[in-house]
Amino acid sequence: MKKILTLILLAGTLFSFAQNELPDDFLSSEFHQERRDLVREKMPANSVAIFFASPVRNRANDVDYVYHQDPNLYYLTGYKEPHAVLLIFKEEQDGPEGSYDEIFFIQPRNAMAEMWTGRRMGINGVKEKLAFNQVFNNTEFEDYNIDFSKFDKVLFYDFYNDVRDTNAEGDLYDLIVSFKQKAGYPTEGDLTIESSANNLDMETLDQIMKDLRGIKTEEELNLLRKAVDISCIAQVEVMKAMKPGMSELEIQGLHEFIFKKYKAEYEGYPSIVGAGNNGCILHYIENYKPEISSDEMILMDLGAEYHGYTADVTRTIPVDGKFSPEEKAIYDLVYRAQDEAIKACKPGVNIQRDLDFAIARRIINEGLAELGIIDSANQRHLYYPHGLGHHIGLDVHDKGNYEYLEPGMAITIEPGIYIPEGAKCDEKWWGIAVRIEDDVLITEDGYELLSDIAPRKSEEIEKMMQEPSPLDEFVLPALDED
Ligand code: GLY
Ligand code: MN
Ligand code: MN
């Protein structure tokens, strides 16, 4: 008897221990509540806004991809589960249980499903932890009496046809079907404007979300700074550990191990680790090369995602720890373009016009011409084929405005030069690919470089690469080749 009691007590302790071990530094319910209030403030009179959860996506057979919540819904609720829909009303609505200005339909609790695929919050969890009043199971949406025709505007994002109908009642597919019927959205094969309700608005919501998500609060910045610091520590440790003969996958693994060591749950985008000519493929994610060689550089573009917020940091380093003269010429040119652009970051400037065309792209074009890689600074070329930067946050290419920079914006500055094998220039340049990408916070009077822990200057990188690494001792047994 005593034994059983002890076991029960132990199980109880273990259970509460497990509960307490969940991280508690996610965005607060007050943050999400305030964000919903701000959406409501920006909505037009007599309108309702609808946000759906992201679909569960199938990888193959009975295995799905890791679920990732729709960043807008996450920003507004903190809810991380699928099969949900949020309605925000501009004005208070009258209901049988009093007035309300938001309703959240979520996936029901289900002991069997939770045993297989994880905890669910359920109605009580959402009420308590996410501070909602009006919460229902998604199975109740179909019969929920809501007259969308009475609103001047029904704001939502248009649908893409990639949502599977599962056998669960009230799943995302059912929620969308119910919404379309209730709101008068044109049905399949009948996509005429006349057939749809004329209060449907699929434009306004995105602008509202850009206005809000593009300016980070202190609470968001705490998470973003953490994601950036973790990503930079990984770059530094990999600089120390780098050796010819490593594989691209191994280097990817070192970064991602360090992300997880610091409790960043995911990567914010598929990791890009390209040695030599592979660096010329902007989003090279196979990371296949089995042995990187001492005479090439390696481009590493990886971002830790911490509680939803992702960094986006790239470092390009010489595999053997020493830039060759050609590598250094290209590297220092990209560095100069990036450094000048970073220094010009401040409220009021436009990324493309003032930072890219007037500074980074001009410096790169003049430099390429000086090196004889292009004939003149005005020659059109594909050696720098992408933009200078973008917002970061819950998405790696985050929502935000691009007219002019404002305090609280978090952006990347990431010029690059990519010279593939066979390019029309001296072949001594072939296979040189450099991107340097840093994360910058715009402040009242300028900027703060968030990713300054990871060295950027060629000399500083060479110095860092001479440091011993704790990973030098990490030797694993060889695989049996038989
Ligand atoms: N990692 C993707 C990008 O730099 O935009
Ligand atoms: Mn980027
Ligand atoms: Mn990147």
Short mmCIF file of C-alpha atoms and ligand atoms in Angstrom, two decimals:
data_model
loop_
_atom_site.label_atom_id
_atom_site.label_comp_id
_atom_site.label_asym_id
_atom_site.label_seq_id
_atom_site.Cartn_x
_atom_site.Cartn_y
_atom_site.Cartn_z
CA MET A 1 0.00 0.00 0.00
CA LYS A 2 2.78 2.35 1.01
CA LYS A 3 4.58 1.42 -2.19
CA ILE A 4 1.56 2.29 -4.31
CA LEU A 5 1.13 5.59 -2.51
CA THR A 6 4.79 6.39 -3.11
CA LEU A 7 4.39 5.53 -6.76
CA ILE A 8 1.34 7.74 -7.07
CA LEU A 9 3.16 10.57 -5.33
CA LEU A 10 6.17 10.05 -7.56
CA ALA A 11 4.01 10.00 -10.66
CA GLY A 12 2.37 13.20 -9.42
CA THR A 13 5.74 14.84 -8.90
CA LEU A 14 6.97 13.72 -12.28
CA PHE A 15 3.81 15.04 -13.90
CA SER A 16 4.04 18.45 -12.30
CA PHE A 17 7.77 18.48 -12.98
CA ALA A 18 7.07 17.80 -16.65
CA GLN A 19 4.47 20.56 -16.70
CA ASN A 20 6.83 23.00 -15.03
CA GLU A 21 9.58 22.17 -17.46
CA LEU A 22 7.70 23.71 -20.36
CA PRO A 23 9.34 26.96 -21.39
CA ASP A 24 7.57 29.99 -19.96
CA ASP A 25 9.15 32.78 -21.99
CA PHE A 26 6.75 32.71 -24.94
CA LEU A 27 4.95 35.90 -25.93
CA SER A 28 2.48 36.80 -23.16
CA SER A 29 -1.29 36.64 -23.48
CA GLU A 30 -1.27 40.41 -22.87
CA PHE A 31 0.87 40.85 -25.97
CA HIS A 32 -1.57 38.89 -28.13
CA GLN A 33 -4.56 40.67 -26.61
CA GLU A 34 -3.04 44.06 -27.31
CA ARG A 35 -2.28 43.01 -30.91
CA ARG A 36 -5.93 42.02 -31.43
CA ASP A 37 -7.03 45.37 -30.04
CA LEU A 38 -4.71 47.12 -32.50
CA VAL A 39 -6.11 45.11 -35.42
CA ARG A 40 -9.61 46.10 -34.27
CA GLU A 41 -8.54 49.75 -34.10
CA LYS A 42 -7.30 49.63 -37.69
CA MET A 43 -10.33 47.78 -39.09
CA PRO A 44 -12.93 49.80 -41.01
CA ALA A 45 -16.33 50.52 -39.45
CA ASN A 46 -18.81 47.64 -39.26
CA SER A 47 -16.34 44.94 -40.25
CA VAL A 48 -15.20 41.50 -39.18
CA ALA A 49 -11.73 39.98 -39.72
CA ILE A 50 -11.21 36.24 -40.10
CA PHE A 51 -7.91 34.41 -39.58
CA PHE A 52 -7.48 30.70 -40.25
CA ALA A 53 -4.83 28.35 -38.87
CA SER A 54 -2.26 26.97 -41.33
CA PRO A 55 -3.06 23.58 -42.84
CA VAL A 56 -1.34 20.42 -41.69
CA ARG A 57 0.85 19.41 -44.62
CA ASN A 58 1.52 15.82 -45.54
CA ARG A 59 5.13 14.75 -46.15
CA ALA A 60 4.33 11.27 -47.43
CA ASN A 61 2.01 8.39 -46.59
CA ASP A 62 1.01 8.79 -42.93
CA VAL A 63 3.72 11.27 -41.94
CA ASP A 64 3.04 15.00 -41.87
CA TYR A 65 5.53 17.85 -41.84
CA VAL A 66 6.15 19.42 -38.45
CA TYR A 67 3.22 21.75 -37.93
CA HIS A 68 3.88 25.46 -38.19
CA GLN A 69 1.14 27.87 -37.19
CA ASP A 70 0.11 30.67 -39.52
CA PRO A 71 2.23 33.58 -38.26
CA ASN A 72 -0.69 36.04 -38.31
CA LEU A 73 -2.85 33.75 -36.19
CA TYR A 74 0.07 33.06 -33.86
CA TYR A 75 0.79 36.79 -33.50
CA LEU A 76 -2.82 37.44 -32.54
CA THR A 77 -3.44 34.45 -30.27
CA GLY A 78 -0.36 32.45 -29.26
CA TYR A 79 -2.25 29.32 -30.35
CA LYS A 80 0.08 26.72 -31.90
CA GLU A 81 -2.43 24.04 -32.96
CA PRO A 82 -4.09 23.46 -36.34
CA HIS A 83 -7.79 23.50 -37.35
CA ALA A 84 -8.74 26.85 -35.84
CA VAL A 85 -10.38 30.07 -36.92
CA LEU A 86 -10.39 33.45 -35.20
CA LEU A 87 -13.01 36.15 -35.76
CA ILE A 88 -12.33 39.71 -34.65
CA PHE A 89 -15.23 42.18 -34.78
CA LYS A 90 -14.77 45.91 -35.06
CA GLU A 91 -17.81 46.58 -32.88
CA GLU A 92 -19.21 44.67 -29.90
CA GLN A 93 -21.66 41.96 -30.94
CA ASP A 94 -24.70 40.92 -28.90
CA GLY A 95 -24.96 37.26 -27.96
CA PRO A 96 -27.06 35.15 -25.62
CA GLU A 97 -24.29 35.28 -23.01
CA GLY A 98 -23.60 39.01 -23.32
CA SER A 99 -21.57 41.06 -25.74
CA TYR A 100 -18.24 40.07 -27.31
CA ASP A 101 -15.85 41.37 -29.94
CA GLU A 102 -13.88 38.23 -30.78
CA ILE A 103 -14.57 34.49 -31.04
CA PHE A 104 -12.06 31.70 -31.36
CA PHE A 105 -12.90 28.23 -32.68
CA ILE A 106 -10.21 25.68 -31.81
CA GLN A 107 -9.58 21.97 -32.10
CA PRO A 108 -11.26 19.92 -29.35
CA ARG A 109 -9.36 17.93 -26.76
CA ASN A 110 -9.14 14.23 -27.58
CA ALA A 111 -7.33 11.83 -25.24
CA MET A 112 -6.52 9.32 -27.97
CA ALA A 113 -5.22 11.89 -30.44
CA GLU A 114 -3.24 13.63 -27.71
CA MET A 115 -1.52 10.36 -26.81
CA TRP A 116 -0.23 10.12 -30.38
CA THR A 117 0.32 13.67 -31.53
CA GLY A 118 0.69 15.82 -28.45
CA ARG A 119 -1.07 18.02 -25.95
CA ARG A 120 -4.01 20.15 -26.95
CA MET A 121 -5.10 23.25 -25.06
CA GLY A 122 -8.82 22.76 -25.45
CA ILE A 123 -11.40 25.39 -24.60
CA ASN A 124 -10.35 25.75 -20.96
CA GLY A 125 -6.66 25.97 -21.82
CA VAL A 126 -7.29 28.68 -24.40
CA LYS A 127 -9.48 30.62 -21.95
CA GLU A 128 -6.96 30.37 -19.13
CA LYS A 129 -3.61 30.54 -20.90
CA LEU A 130 -4.45 32.72 -23.88
CA ALA A 131 -7.02 34.94 -22.10
CA PHE A 132 -9.96 34.51 -24.47
CA ASN A 133 -13.60 34.74 -23.32
CA GLN A 134 -15.49 33.35 -26.28
CA VAL A 135 -13.94 30.00 -27.23
CA PHE A 136 -15.70 27.11 -28.94
CA ASN A 137 -14.72 23.81 -30.42
CA ASN A 138 -14.24 23.98 -34.20
CA THR A 139 -17.09 21.44 -34.59
CA GLU A 140 -19.45 24.22 -33.53
CA PHE A 141 -18.50 26.67 -36.26
CA GLU A 142 -20.74 25.13 -38.91
CA ASP A 143 -23.89 25.74 -36.86
CA TYR A 144 -22.72 28.98 -35.30
CA ASN A 145 -25.20 31.62 -36.25
CA ILE A 146 -23.36 34.52 -37.82
CA ASP A 147 -24.76 36.76 -40.50
CA PHE A 148 -21.78 37.97 -42.55
CA SER A 149 -24.07 39.96 -44.87
CA LYS A 150 -24.72 42.54 -42.15
CA PHE A 151 -21.08 43.75 -42.22
CA ASP A 152 -19.85 46.44 -44.58
CA LYS A 153 -16.57 44.52 -44.85
CA VAL A 154 -15.59 40.89 -44.32
CA LEU A 155 -11.78 40.96 -44.15
CA PHE A 156 -9.79 37.79 -44.81
CA TYR A 157 -6.89 36.34 -46.77
CA ASP A 158 -7.90 34.53 -49.97
CA PHE A 159 -7.56 30.75 -50.01
CA TYR A 160 -5.13 28.51 -51.82
CA ASN A 161 -6.35 25.05 -52.74
CA ASP A 162 -3.95 23.04 -50.65
CA VAL A 163 -6.06 22.06 -47.67
CA ARG A 164 -6.87 18.38 -47.20
CA ASP A 165 -10.24 17.16 -45.99
CA THR A 166 -9.43 14.84 -43.09
CA ASN A 167 -12.01 12.58 -41.49
CA ALA A 168 -12.23 14.82 -38.40
CA GLU A 169 -15.37 16.91 -38.18
CA GLY A 170 -14.59 20.61 -37.84
CA ASP A 171 -11.12 20.38 -39.43
CA LEU A 172 -9.65 23.30 -41.36
CA TYR A 173 -11.22 22.09 -44.58
CA ASP A 174 -14.68 22.10 -42.96
CA LEU A 175 -14.07 25.50 -41.37
CA ILE A 176 -13.21 27.00 -44.75
CA VAL A 177 -16.21 25.38 -46.44
CA SER A 178 -18.53 26.70 -43.70
CA PHE A 179 -17.01 30.17 -43.89
CA LYS A 180 -17.36 30.29 -47.67
CA GLN A 181 -21.02 29.30 -47.44
CA LYS A 182 -21.79 31.73 -44.63
CA ALA A 183 -19.94 34.64 -46.22
CA GLY A 184 -21.06 34.12 -49.84
CA TYR A 185 -17.62 33.35 -51.26
CA PRO A 186 -17.90 32.22 -54.89
CA THR A 187 -17.94 28.45 -55.13
CA GLU A 188 -15.59 26.36 -57.26
CA GLY A 189 -16.38 26.73 -60.95
CA ASP A 190 -18.36 29.87 -60.26
CA LEU A 191 -15.65 32.44 -59.70
CA THR A 192 -17.63 35.40 -60.95
CA ILE A 193 -17.60 38.64 -59.00
CA GLU A 194 -21.41 38.86 -59.36
CA SER A 195 -21.96 35.58 -57.59
CA SER A 196 -20.02 36.60 -54.49
CA ALA A 197 -21.14 38.81 -51.66
CA ASN A 198 -19.95 42.34 -52.35
CA ASN A 199 -18.58 42.96 -48.86
CA LEU A 200 -15.70 40.48 -49.24
CA ASP A 201 -12.32 42.20 -48.86
CA MET A 202 -9.13 40.20 -49.41
CA GLU A 203 -6.71 43.16 -49.48
CA THR A 204 -7.10 45.28 -46.36
CA LEU A 205 -6.11 42.70 -43.77
CA ASP A 206 -2.65 42.20 -45.22
CA GLN A 207 -1.91 45.92 -44.98
CA ILE A 208 -3.08 45.96 -41.36
CA MET A 209 -0.82 43.02 -40.54
CA LYS A 210 2.15 44.62 -42.33
CA ASP A 211 1.66 47.83 -40.34
CA LEU A 212 1.61 45.92 -37.06
CA ARG A 213 4.10 43.10 -37.59
CA GLY A 214 6.65 45.35 -39.28
CA ILE A 215 7.30 47.25 -36.02
CA LYS A 216 8.59 45.02 -33.25
CA THR A 217 7.67 45.47 -29.58
CA GLU A 218 10.20 44.98 -26.77
CA GLU A 219 8.66 41.58 -26.04
CA GLU A 220 9.20 40.46 -29.61
CA LEU A 221 12.70 41.91 -29.64
CA ASN A 222 13.65 39.85 -26.58
CA LEU A 223 12.90 36.70 -28.58
CA LEU A 224 14.43 37.98 -31.80
CA ARG A 225 17.64 39.03 -30.05
CA LYS A 226 17.88 35.55 -28.58
CA ALA A 227 17.41 33.93 -32.00
CA VAL A 228 20.09 36.21 -33.49
CA ASP A 229 22.56 35.66 -30.63
CA ILE A 230 22.15 31.89 -30.90
CA SER A 231 22.67 31.99 -34.67
CA CYS A 232 25.79 34.11 -34.25
CA ILE A 233 27.26 31.86 -31.55
CA ALA A 234 26.77 28.96 -33.97
CA GLN A 235 28.64 30.88 -36.71
CA VAL A 236 31.51 31.61 -34.29
CA GLU A 237 31.76 28.00 -33.09
CA VAL A 238 31.68 26.70 -36.66
CA MET A 239 34.44 29.14 -37.62
CA LYS A 240 36.59 27.56 -34.89
CA ALA A 241 35.63 23.99 -35.81
CA MET A 242 35.88 24.26 -39.62
CA LYS A 243 38.29 21.82 -41.30
CA PRO A 244 38.84 20.71 -44.90
CA GLY A 245 37.25 17.30 -45.42
CA MET A 246 34.10 18.04 -43.43
CA SER A 247 30.83 17.62 -45.28
CA GLU A 248 28.28 20.35 -45.89
CA LEU A 249 25.73 18.29 -43.94
CA GLU A 250 28.08 18.01 -40.99
CA ILE A 251 28.51 21.78 -40.91
CA GLN A 252 24.75 22.23 -41.14
CA GLY A 253 24.42 19.78 -38.26
CA LEU A 254 26.88 21.69 -36.08
CA HIS A 255 24.90 24.92 -36.52
CA GLU A 256 21.60 23.20 -35.84
CA PHE A 257 22.97 21.34 -32.83
CA ILE A 258 24.07 24.65 -31.33
CA PHE A 259 20.61 26.14 -32.04
CA LYS A 260 19.04 23.33 -30.07
CA LYS A 261 21.69 23.44 -27.35
CA TYR A 262 20.40 26.97 -26.69
CA LYS A 263 16.80 25.71 -26.91
CA ALA A 264 15.85 27.27 -30.24
CA GLU A 265 13.18 24.84 -31.40
CA TYR A 266 13.53 25.11 -35.16
CA GLU A 267 15.37 26.64 -38.05
CA GLY A 268 13.44 29.62 -39.44
CA TYR A 269 14.08 28.38 -43.01
CA PRO A 270 15.94 25.46 -44.56
CA SER A 271 19.64 25.82 -43.80
CA ILE A 272 21.88 26.84 -46.70
CA VAL A 273 25.43 25.49 -46.53
CA GLY A 274 27.23 25.68 -49.86
CA ALA A 275 30.95 25.19 -50.45
CA GLY A 276 32.63 26.69 -53.52
CA ASN A 277 30.39 26.84 -56.56
CA ASN A 278 27.40 25.57 -54.52
CA GLY A 279 27.35 28.98 -52.85
CA CYS A 280 26.21 30.44 -56.19
CA ILE A 281 22.82 28.76 -55.77
CA LEU A 282 21.02 31.30 -53.61
CA HIS A 283 18.77 28.86 -51.81
CA TYR A 284 20.98 25.76 -51.99
CA ILE A 285 19.54 23.49 -49.31
CA GLU A 286 20.64 19.98 -50.36
CA ASN A 287 23.97 20.51 -48.59
CA TYR A 288 25.20 17.33 -50.24
CA LYS A 289 28.92 17.90 -50.75
CA PRO A 290 30.66 15.08 -48.88
CA GLU A 291 34.08 16.70 -48.53
CA ILE A 292 34.75 20.41 -48.65
CA SER A 293 38.18 21.27 -49.93
CA SER A 294 40.85 23.56 -48.53
CA ASP A 295 40.88 25.79 -51.61
CA GLU A 296 37.26 26.92 -51.43
CA MET A 297 35.03 29.11 -49.29
CA ILE A 298 31.83 27.98 -47.68
CA LEU A 299 28.67 30.10 -47.54
CA MET A 300 26.53 29.43 -44.46
CA ASP A 301 23.08 31.04 -44.28
CA LEU A 302 21.21 29.75 -41.23
CA GLY A 303 18.73 31.17 -38.76
CA ALA A 304 17.71 29.83 -35.37
CA GLU A 305 14.01 30.17 -34.64
CA TYR A 306 13.37 30.91 -30.98
CA HIS A 307 9.72 30.75 -29.86
CA GLY A 308 8.61 31.67 -33.36
CA TYR A 309 11.09 34.46 -34.12
CA THR A 310 13.80 33.74 -36.65
CA ALA A 311 17.22 35.20 -37.23
CA ASP A 312 18.72 35.27 -40.75
CA VAL A 313 22.51 35.38 -40.65
CA THR A 314 25.07 34.48 -43.33
CA ARG A 315 28.79 34.14 -43.00
CA THR A 316 31.15 33.09 -45.78
CA ILE A 317 34.53 31.79 -44.66
CA PRO A 318 37.61 30.15 -46.21
CA VAL A 319 37.59 26.43 -45.46
CA ASP A 320 41.31 26.38 -44.59
CA GLY A 321 41.11 29.52 -42.47
CA LYS A 322 42.90 31.85 -44.93
CA PHE A 323 41.30 33.85 -47.78
CA SER A 324 43.16 33.55 -51.10
CA PRO A 325 43.87 36.92 -52.83
CA GLU A 326 40.86 36.45 -55.17
CA GLU A 327 38.56 35.37 -52.34
CA LYS A 328 39.69 38.31 -50.23
CA ALA A 329 39.15 40.78 -53.07
CA ILE A 330 35.55 39.64 -53.51
CA TYR A 331 34.92 39.22 -49.78
CA ASP A 332 36.21 42.68 -48.87
CA LEU A 333 34.15 44.22 -51.66
CA VAL A 334 30.94 42.64 -50.33
CA TYR A 335 31.97 43.67 -46.81
CA ARG A 336 32.45 47.28 -47.82
CA ALA A 337 29.08 47.34 -49.61
CA GLN A 338 27.40 45.84 -46.57
CA ASP A 339 29.17 47.97 -44.00
CA GLU A 340 28.35 51.23 -45.80
CA ALA A 341 24.71 50.17 -46.18
CA ILE A 342 24.44 49.20 -42.50
CA LYS A 343 25.92 52.53 -41.41
CA ALA A 344 23.29 54.38 -43.47
CA CYS A 345 20.37 52.62 -41.75
CA LYS A 346 18.06 55.10 -40.02
CA PRO A 347 14.41 56.10 -39.99
CA GLY A 348 13.19 57.63 -43.25
CA VAL A 349 15.45 55.82 -45.70
CA ASN A 350 14.25 53.38 -48.35
CA ILE A 351 16.05 50.01 -48.47
CA GLN A 352 16.06 49.64 -52.23
CA ARG A 353 16.65 53.21 -53.32
CA ASP A 354 18.83 54.65 -50.55
CA LEU A 355 20.68 51.59 -49.25
CA ASP A 356 20.89 49.21 -52.19
CA PHE A 357 21.01 51.26 -55.40
CA ALA A 358 22.74 54.33 -53.92
CA ILE A 359 25.24 52.44 -51.77
CA ALA A 360 25.62 48.63 -51.84
CA ARG A 361 24.95 47.95 -55.53
CA ARG A 362 26.99 50.98 -56.60
CA ILE A 363 29.99 49.87 -54.52
CA ILE A 364 29.72 46.31 -55.85
CA ASN A 365 29.42 47.42 -59.48
CA GLU A 366 32.36 49.80 -59.21
CA GLY A 367 34.42 47.13 -57.45
CA LEU A 368 33.60 44.43 -60.02
CA ALA A 369 34.61 46.82 -62.79
CA GLU A 370 37.88 47.66 -61.02
CA LEU A 371 38.66 43.96 -60.70
CA GLY A 372 37.94 43.49 -64.42
CA ILE A 373 35.07 41.09 -63.77
CA ILE A 374 32.66 43.39 -65.63
CA ASP A 375 33.60 45.93 -68.30
CA SER A 376 32.13 48.99 -66.61
CA ALA A 377 30.16 49.83 -63.48
CA ASN A 378 27.08 50.34 -65.66
CA GLN A 379 27.20 46.90 -67.27
CA ARG A 380 24.18 44.72 -66.51
CA HIS A 381 25.17 41.47 -64.82
CA LEU A 382 23.90 38.65 -62.65
CA TYR A 383 26.66 38.57 -60.05
CA TYR A 384 24.40 40.27 -57.44
CA PRO A 385 20.95 38.97 -58.41
CA HIS A 386 18.90 39.61 -55.25
CA GLY A 387 17.70 42.49 -53.11
CA LEU A 388 19.61 44.01 -50.20
CA GLY A 389 17.31 43.10 -47.36
CA HIS A 390 13.95 42.25 -45.89
CA HIS A 391 12.05 42.33 -42.60
CA ILE A 392 12.60 39.44 -40.18
CA GLY A 393 10.34 38.23 -37.38
CA LEU A 394 7.82 35.40 -37.24
CA ASP A 395 8.57 34.86 -40.94
CA VAL A 396 12.10 34.96 -42.28
CA HIS A 397 10.75 37.26 -44.99
CA ASP A 398 8.49 38.98 -42.52
CA LYS A 399 5.50 41.18 -43.08
CA GLY A 400 6.31 44.86 -43.01
CA ASN A 401 6.33 48.02 -45.07
CA TYR A 402 9.15 48.88 -47.44
CA GLU A 403 8.42 52.56 -48.19
CA TYR A 404 10.79 53.88 -45.56
CA LEU A 405 12.49 52.55 -42.44
CA GLU A 406 10.96 53.28 -39.03
CA PRO A 407 12.16 52.73 -35.45
CA GLY A 408 11.34 49.19 -34.31
CA MET A 409 11.80 47.61 -37.74
CA ALA A 410 14.10 44.57 -37.84
CA ILE A 411 15.68 43.95 -41.23
CA THR A 412 18.54 42.11 -42.88
CA ILE A 413 21.33 43.74 -44.86
CA GLU A 414 22.74 41.06 -47.15
CA PRO A 415 24.63 41.98 -50.30
CA GLY A 416 26.43 39.23 -52.17
CA ILE A 417 28.58 38.42 -55.19
CA TYR A 418 28.27 35.04 -56.89
CA ILE A 419 30.60 34.04 -59.73
CA PRO A 420 29.63 30.59 -61.03
CA GLU A 421 31.85 28.19 -62.95
CA GLY A 422 31.89 29.22 -66.60
CA ALA A 423 31.09 32.91 -65.94
CA LYS A 424 32.32 35.38 -68.57
CA CYS A 425 35.39 36.53 -66.65
CA ASP A 426 38.87 35.25 -65.83
CA GLU A 427 38.47 31.74 -64.50
CA LYS A 428 40.46 32.60 -61.39
CA TRP A 429 37.19 34.08 -60.09
CA TRP A 430 35.06 31.01 -60.82
CA GLY A 431 33.32 29.35 -57.92
CA ILE A 432 33.68 32.34 -55.63
CA ALA A 433 30.40 33.08 -53.88
CA VAL A 434 30.11 35.50 -50.96
CA ARG A 435 27.09 36.69 -49.04
CA ILE A 436 27.38 38.54 -45.75
CA GLU A 437 24.05 38.88 -44.00
CA ASP A 438 23.37 40.72 -40.77
CA ASP A 439 20.30 41.59 -38.74
CA VAL A 440 19.71 45.24 -37.96
CA LEU A 441 17.23 46.98 -35.67
CA ILE A 442 16.20 50.47 -36.70
CA THR A 443 16.29 52.87 -33.73
CA GLU A 444 15.07 56.47 -33.22
CA ASP A 445 18.31 57.94 -34.50
CA GLY A 446 19.99 55.16 -36.44
CA TYR A 447 20.42 51.46 -36.02
CA GLU A 448 21.63 48.69 -33.75
CA LEU A 449 23.53 45.78 -35.26
CA LEU A 450 21.91 42.75 -33.63
CA SER A 451 24.27 40.16 -35.11
CA ASP A 452 27.56 41.72 -34.05
CA ILE A 453 28.74 38.67 -32.08
CA ALA A 454 29.76 36.92 -35.31
CA PRO A 455 32.87 38.51 -36.91
CA ARG A 456 32.35 39.99 -40.38
CA LYS A 457 35.73 41.48 -41.33
CA SER A 458 38.01 39.13 -43.29
CA GLU A 459 40.89 39.61 -40.82
CA GLU A 460 38.62 38.96 -37.83
CA ILE A 461 37.27 35.79 -39.41
CA GLU A 462 40.80 34.50 -40.07
CA LYS A 463 41.70 35.24 -36.45
CA MET A 464 38.60 33.50 -35.10
CA MET A 465 39.30 30.45 -37.25
CA GLN A 466 42.61 29.95 -35.45
CA GLU A 467 40.88 29.58 -32.08
CA PRO A 468 40.65 26.02 -30.72
CA SER A 469 37.22 24.43 -30.78
CA PRO A 470 35.57 22.18 -28.20
CA LEU A 471 34.38 20.21 -31.21
CA ASP A 472 38.00 19.23 -32.02
CA GLU A 473 37.61 16.63 -29.27
CA PHE A 474 34.32 15.34 -30.64
CA VAL A 475 35.50 12.31 -32.57
CA LEU A 476 32.95 9.64 -33.46
CA PRO A 477 33.62 6.03 -34.46
CA ALA A 478 33.91 5.32 -38.18
CA LEU A 479 30.97 3.52 -39.79
CA ASP A 480 31.65 -0.08 -40.67
CA GLU A 481 32.04 -0.09 -44.45
CA ASP A 482 31.31 -3.85 -44.85
N1 GLY B 1 17.89 32.94 -45.89
C1 GLY B 1 17.07 33.50 -46.86
C2 GLY B 1 17.40 34.89 -47.08
O1 GLY B 1 18.50 35.29 -46.81
O2 GLY B 1 16.59 35.69 -47.45
MN MN B 2 17.77 37.11 -45.80
MN MN B 3 19.65 34.38 -45.27
#
